[in-house]
PDB file of C-alpha atoms in Angstrom:
ATOM      1  CA  MET A   1      73.770 185.044  10.475  1.00 85.00           C
ATOM      2  CA  GLU A   2      71.254 182.664   8.925  1.00 92.00           C
ATOM      3  CA  GLN A   3      68.094 181.301  10.487  1.00 95.00           C
ATOM      4  CA  ASP A   4      64.912 179.475   9.549  1.00 96.00           C
ATOM      5  CA  VAL A   5      61.818 181.671   9.592  1.00 97.00           C
ATOM      6  CA  LEU A   6      58.087 181.491   9.011  1.00 97.00           C
ATOM      7  CA  LEU A   7      56.910 183.939   6.338  1.00 97.00           C
ATOM      8  CA  THR A   8      53.351 185.195   5.929  1.00 97.00           C
ATOM      9  CA  ILE A   9      53.182 186.872   2.524  1.00 95.00           C
ATOM     10  CA  THR A  10      50.114 188.837   1.502  1.00 96.00           C
ATOM     11  CA  GLY A  11      49.895 190.240  -2.001  1.00 93.00           C
ATOM     12  CA  VAL A  12      47.255 192.601  -3.351  1.00 96.00           C
ATOM     13  CA  GLN A  13      47.157 193.122  -7.093  1.00 94.00           C
ATOM     14  CA  ARG A  14      45.056 195.972  -8.511  1.00 95.00           C
ATOM     15  CA  MET A  15      45.051 195.783 -12.282  1.00 92.00           C
ATOM     16  CA  ARG A  16      43.194 198.103 -14.640  1.00 85.00           C
ATOM     17  CA  ASP A  17      39.481 197.397 -14.986  1.00 84.00           C
ATOM     18  CA  GLU A  18      39.642 194.367 -12.688  1.00 90.00           C
ATOM     19  CA  PRO A  19      38.654 193.917  -9.041  1.00 93.00           C
ATOM     20  CA  PRO A  20      41.584 193.672  -6.590  1.00 94.00           C
ATOM     21  CA  GLU A  21      43.011 190.168  -6.163  1.00 93.00           C
ATOM     22  CA  THR A  22      44.470 189.192  -2.791  1.00 94.00           C
ATOM     23  CA  THR A  23      46.680 186.163  -2.201  1.00 90.00           C
ATOM     24  CA  LYS A  24      48.141 184.919   1.057  1.00 92.00           C
ATOM     25  CA  LEU A  25      50.894 182.378   1.543  1.00 91.00           C
ATOM     26  CA  VAL A  26      52.336 181.053   4.791  1.00 94.00           C
ATOM     27  CA  THR A  27      55.599 179.231   4.173  1.00 94.00           C
ATOM     28  CA  GLU A  28      58.944 178.352   5.665  1.00 95.00           C
ATOM     29  CA  GLY A  29      61.940 180.322   4.493  1.00 96.00           C
ATOM     30  CA  VAL A  30      65.434 181.415   5.376  1.00 97.00           C
ATOM     31  CA  MET A  31      66.566 184.816   6.645  1.00 97.00           C
ATOM     32  CA  ARG A  32      70.172 185.949   6.238  1.00 96.00           C
ATOM     33  CA  CYS A  33      71.511 189.104   7.873  1.00 93.00           C
ATOM     34  CA  GLU A  34      74.889 190.335   6.627  1.00 89.00           C
ATOM     35  CA  ASP A  35      76.668 193.576   5.813  1.00 87.00           C
ATOM     36  CA  GLY A  36      73.661 195.679   6.842  1.00 88.00           C
ATOM     37  CA  ALA A  37      71.300 193.844   4.476  1.00 95.00           C
ATOM     38  CA  VAL A  38      68.584 191.262   5.164  1.00 97.00           C
ATOM     39  CA  GLU A  39      67.635 188.527   2.704  1.00 97.00           C
ATOM     40  CA  LEU A  40      64.392 186.565   2.917  1.00 97.00           C
ATOM     41  CA  SER A  41      64.075 183.586   0.577  1.00 97.00           C
ATOM     42  CA  TYR A  42      61.595 180.783   0.048  1.00 95.00           C
ATOM     43  CA  GLU A  43      60.496 178.189  -2.495  1.00 93.00           C
ATOM     44  CA  GLU A  44      57.294 178.956  -4.398  1.00 88.00           C
ATOM     45  CA  THR A  45      54.529 176.331  -4.408  1.00 78.00           C
ATOM     46  CA  VAL A  46      51.694 175.084  -6.587  1.00 75.00           C
ATOM     47  CA  LEU A  47      49.446 177.568  -4.746  1.00 70.00           C
ATOM     48  CA  THR A  48      51.345 180.538  -6.189  1.00 71.00           C
ATOM     49  CA  GLY A  49      51.619 179.010  -9.654  1.00 73.00           C
ATOM     50  CA  LEU A  50      55.407 179.369  -9.569  1.00 77.00           C
ATOM     51  CA  THR A  51      56.521 175.835  -8.660  1.00 80.00           C
ATOM     52  CA  GLY A  52      60.245 175.398  -9.176  1.00 83.00           C
ATOM     53  CA  THR A  53      61.024 179.043  -8.425  1.00 90.00           C
ATOM     54  CA  ARG A  54      62.987 180.468  -5.496  1.00 94.00           C
ATOM     55  CA  THR A  55      61.942 183.986  -4.483  1.00 94.00           C
ATOM     56  CA  THR A  56      64.261 186.317  -2.569  1.00 97.00           C
ATOM     57  CA  PHE A  57      63.585 189.746  -1.060  1.00 97.00           C
ATOM     58  CA  ARG A  58      66.858 191.590  -0.334  1.00 97.00           C
ATOM     59  CA  ILE A  59      66.379 194.600   1.946  1.00 97.00           C
ATOM     60  CA  GLU A  60      69.192 197.156   1.711  1.00 96.00           C
ATOM     61  CA  GLY A  61      68.043 200.120   3.786  1.00 90.00           C
ATOM     62  CA  ALA A  62      65.543 202.089   1.659  1.00 93.00           C
ATOM     63  CA  ARG A  63      65.990 199.756  -1.327  1.00 96.00           C
ATOM     64  CA  VAL A  64      64.472 196.306  -1.883  1.00 98.00           C
ATOM     65  CA  ILE A  65      65.429 193.843  -4.613  1.00 97.00           C
ATOM     66  CA  LEU A  66      62.918 191.127  -5.502  1.00 96.00           C
ATOM     67  CA  SER A  67      64.458 188.295  -7.506  1.00 95.00           C
ATOM     68  CA  ARG A  68      63.141 184.983  -8.729  1.00 91.00           C
ATOM     69  CA  ALA A  69      65.242 182.113 -10.044  1.00 91.00           C
ATOM     70  CA  GLY A  70      64.268 178.760 -11.491  1.00 88.00           C
ATOM     71  CA  ALA A  71      61.152 178.148 -13.576  1.00 80.00           C
ATOM     72  CA  LEU A  72      60.596 181.927 -13.668  1.00 79.00           C
ATOM     73  CA  GLU A  73      63.451 184.429 -13.860  1.00 82.00           C
ATOM     74  CA  SER A  74      63.122 188.074 -12.830  1.00 87.00           C
ATOM     75  CA  ARG A  75      64.821 190.844 -10.896  1.00 92.00           C
ATOM     76  CA  MET A  76      63.088 194.045  -9.818  1.00 94.00           C
ATOM     77  CA  VAL A  77      64.699 196.861  -7.848  1.00 97.00           C
ATOM     78  CA  PHE A  78      62.471 199.059  -5.684  1.00 97.00           C
ATOM     79  CA  ALA A  79      63.502 202.478  -4.401  1.00 96.00           C
ATOM     80  CA  VAL A  80      60.820 205.113  -3.770  1.00 95.00           C
ATOM     81  CA  GLY A  81      60.619 207.573  -6.639  1.00 89.00           C
ATOM     82  CA  GLN A  82      62.829 205.536  -8.985  1.00 94.00           C
ATOM     83  CA  GLU A  83      61.748 203.452 -11.955  1.00 95.00           C
ATOM     84  CA  ASP A  84      63.379 200.101 -12.705  1.00 95.00           C
ATOM     85  CA  HIS A  85      63.150 198.372 -16.100  1.00 95.00           C
ATOM     86  CA  SER A  86      63.710 194.651 -16.525  1.00 90.00           C
ATOM     87  CA  LEU A  87      62.767 191.570 -18.493  1.00 84.00           C
ATOM     88  CA  TYR A  88      60.263 189.242 -16.845  1.00 78.00           C
ATOM     89  CA  ASP A  89      61.010 185.779 -18.242  1.00 72.00           C
ATOM     90  CA  ILE A  90      57.927 183.574 -17.993  1.00 64.00           C
ATOM     91  CA  GLY A  91      59.586 180.488 -19.459  1.00 64.00           C
ATOM     92  CA  PHE A  92      58.155 180.704 -22.970  1.00 70.00           C
ATOM     93  CA  GLY A  93      58.951 184.357 -23.596  1.00 73.00           C
ATOM     94  CA  ALA A  94      59.883 187.556 -21.823  1.00 79.00           C
ATOM     95  CA  LEU A  95      58.031 190.806 -21.207  1.00 84.00           C
ATOM     96  CA  MET A  96      59.585 194.225 -20.636  1.00 89.00           C
ATOM     97  CA  ILE A  97      58.289 195.606 -17.350  1.00 92.00           C
ATOM     98  CA  ALA A  98      58.844 198.817 -15.432  1.00 95.00           C
ATOM     99  CA  VAL A  99      58.219 199.175 -11.706  1.00 96.00           C
ATOM    100  CA  ARG A 100      58.092 202.371  -9.645  1.00 96.00           C
ATOM    101  CA  ALA A 101      58.028 201.997  -5.860  1.00 97.00           C
ATOM    102  CA  GLU A 102      55.408 204.106  -4.102  1.00 96.00           C
ATOM    103  CA  LYS A 103      56.079 202.862  -0.564  1.00 96.00           C
ATOM    104  CA  ILE A 104      58.747 200.799   1.165  1.00 97.00           C
ATOM    105  CA  ARG A 105      58.661 200.126   4.890  1.00 97.00           C
ATOM    106  CA  SER A 106      60.743 197.591   6.773  1.00 97.00           C
ATOM    107  CA  ASP A 107      61.592 196.849  10.373  1.00 96.00           C
ATOM    108  CA  VAL A 108      62.932 193.356   9.630  1.00 96.00           C
ATOM    109  CA  GLY A 109      65.881 192.325  11.752  1.00 91.00           C
ATOM    110  CA  GLU A 110      67.240 189.326  13.661  1.00 87.00           C
ATOM    111  CA  ASN A 111      63.983 188.928  15.594  1.00 90.00           C
ATOM    112  CA  GLY A 112      61.702 189.125  12.553  1.00 94.00           C
ATOM    113  CA  GLY A 113      59.485 192.048  11.594  1.00 97.00           C
ATOM    114  CA  THR A 114      57.491 193.263   8.612  1.00 98.00           C
ATOM    115  CA  LEU A 115      58.368 194.337   5.084  1.00 98.00           C
ATOM    116  CA  GLU A 116      55.883 196.318   2.984  1.00 97.00           C
ATOM    117  CA  VAL A 117      56.441 197.214  -0.654  1.00 97.00           C
ATOM    118  CA  CYS A 118      53.866 198.933  -2.863  1.00 97.00           C
ATOM    119  CA  TYR A 119      54.648 199.640  -6.509  1.00 97.00           C
ATOM    120  CA  ALA A 120      53.112 200.634  -9.826  1.00 96.00           C
ATOM    121  CA  ILE A 121      53.814 198.342 -12.755  1.00 94.00           C
ATOM    122  CA  SER A 122      53.844 198.873 -16.515  1.00 94.00           C
ATOM    123  CA  ILE A 123      54.038 195.977 -18.952  1.00 89.00           C
ATOM    124  CA  GLU A 124      55.399 196.633 -22.443  1.00 87.00           C
ATOM    125  CA  GLU A 125      55.014 200.395 -21.765  1.00 86.00           C
ATOM    126  CA  GLU A 126      51.318 200.068 -20.801  1.00 89.00           C
ATOM    127  CA  THR A 127      50.275 201.043 -17.266  1.00 89.00           C
ATOM    128  CA  ALA A 128      48.978 197.829 -15.738  1.00 91.00           C
ATOM    129  CA  GLY A 129      48.182 198.694 -12.101  1.00 94.00           C
ATOM    130  CA  THR A 130      49.684 198.419  -8.622  1.00 96.00           C
ATOM    131  CA  ILE A 131      50.948 195.552  -6.507  1.00 95.00           C
ATOM    132  CA  GLU A 132      51.461 195.484  -2.748  1.00 96.00           C
ATOM    133  CA  TYR A 133      53.423 192.919  -0.756  1.00 95.00           C
ATOM    134  CA  ARG A 134      53.358 192.565   3.007  1.00 98.00           C
ATOM    135  CA  VAL A 135      55.838 190.018   4.344  1.00 97.00           C
ATOM    136  CA  GLU A 136      55.643 189.154   8.039  1.00 98.00           C
ATOM    137  CA  VAL A 137      58.738 187.381   9.344  1.00 98.00           C
ATOM    138  CA  ARG A 138      58.842 185.235  12.493  1.00 96.00           C
ATOM    139  CA  PRO A 139      61.789 183.140  13.650  1.00 93.00           C
ATOM    140  CA  LYS A 140      60.875 179.448  13.762  1.00 88.00           C
ATOM    141  CA  GLU A 141      60.660 177.830  17.150  1.00 75.00           C
ATOM    142  CA  ARG A 142      63.811 175.890  17.867  1.00 63.00           C
ATOM    143  CA  LYS A 143      63.414 172.422  19.270  1.00 59.00           C
ATOM    144  CA  HIS A 144      65.432 171.978  22.417  1.00 54.00           C
ATOM    145  CA  ALA A 145      67.288 168.733  23.047  1.00 54.00           C
ATOM    146  CA  VAL A 146      66.168 166.913  26.158  1.00 53.00           C
TER     147      VAL A 146
END
């Protein structure tokens, strides 16, 4: 099943020696439910600084995969208590990052819901801080034919 949705994405970044930075994006996206997994995807905008990038959250039970394709390429796998290492390609070079999920909560289903992911991040083996995402999913209103 695939449907258009409205996504409200709030991110809080707490990096070493810096005050927390909060960003909020409300955007249209697509939700796909299949084989027990839910995928949420949307196009990044100028506001996020990632124009030309498609971001996808894939929720597979207690595991979430965050992938970006286009101008920025990355894939991070979150499972509480497990560390994931990957290259974060920023277009003019790549950084080795490690993420360790501290919290994952999701009640996202056909009727929408909320996904929360909180993780610690290390960049080039240096502890950098924590990042939290809260993604609220609402089905878009369908226009009825008259």
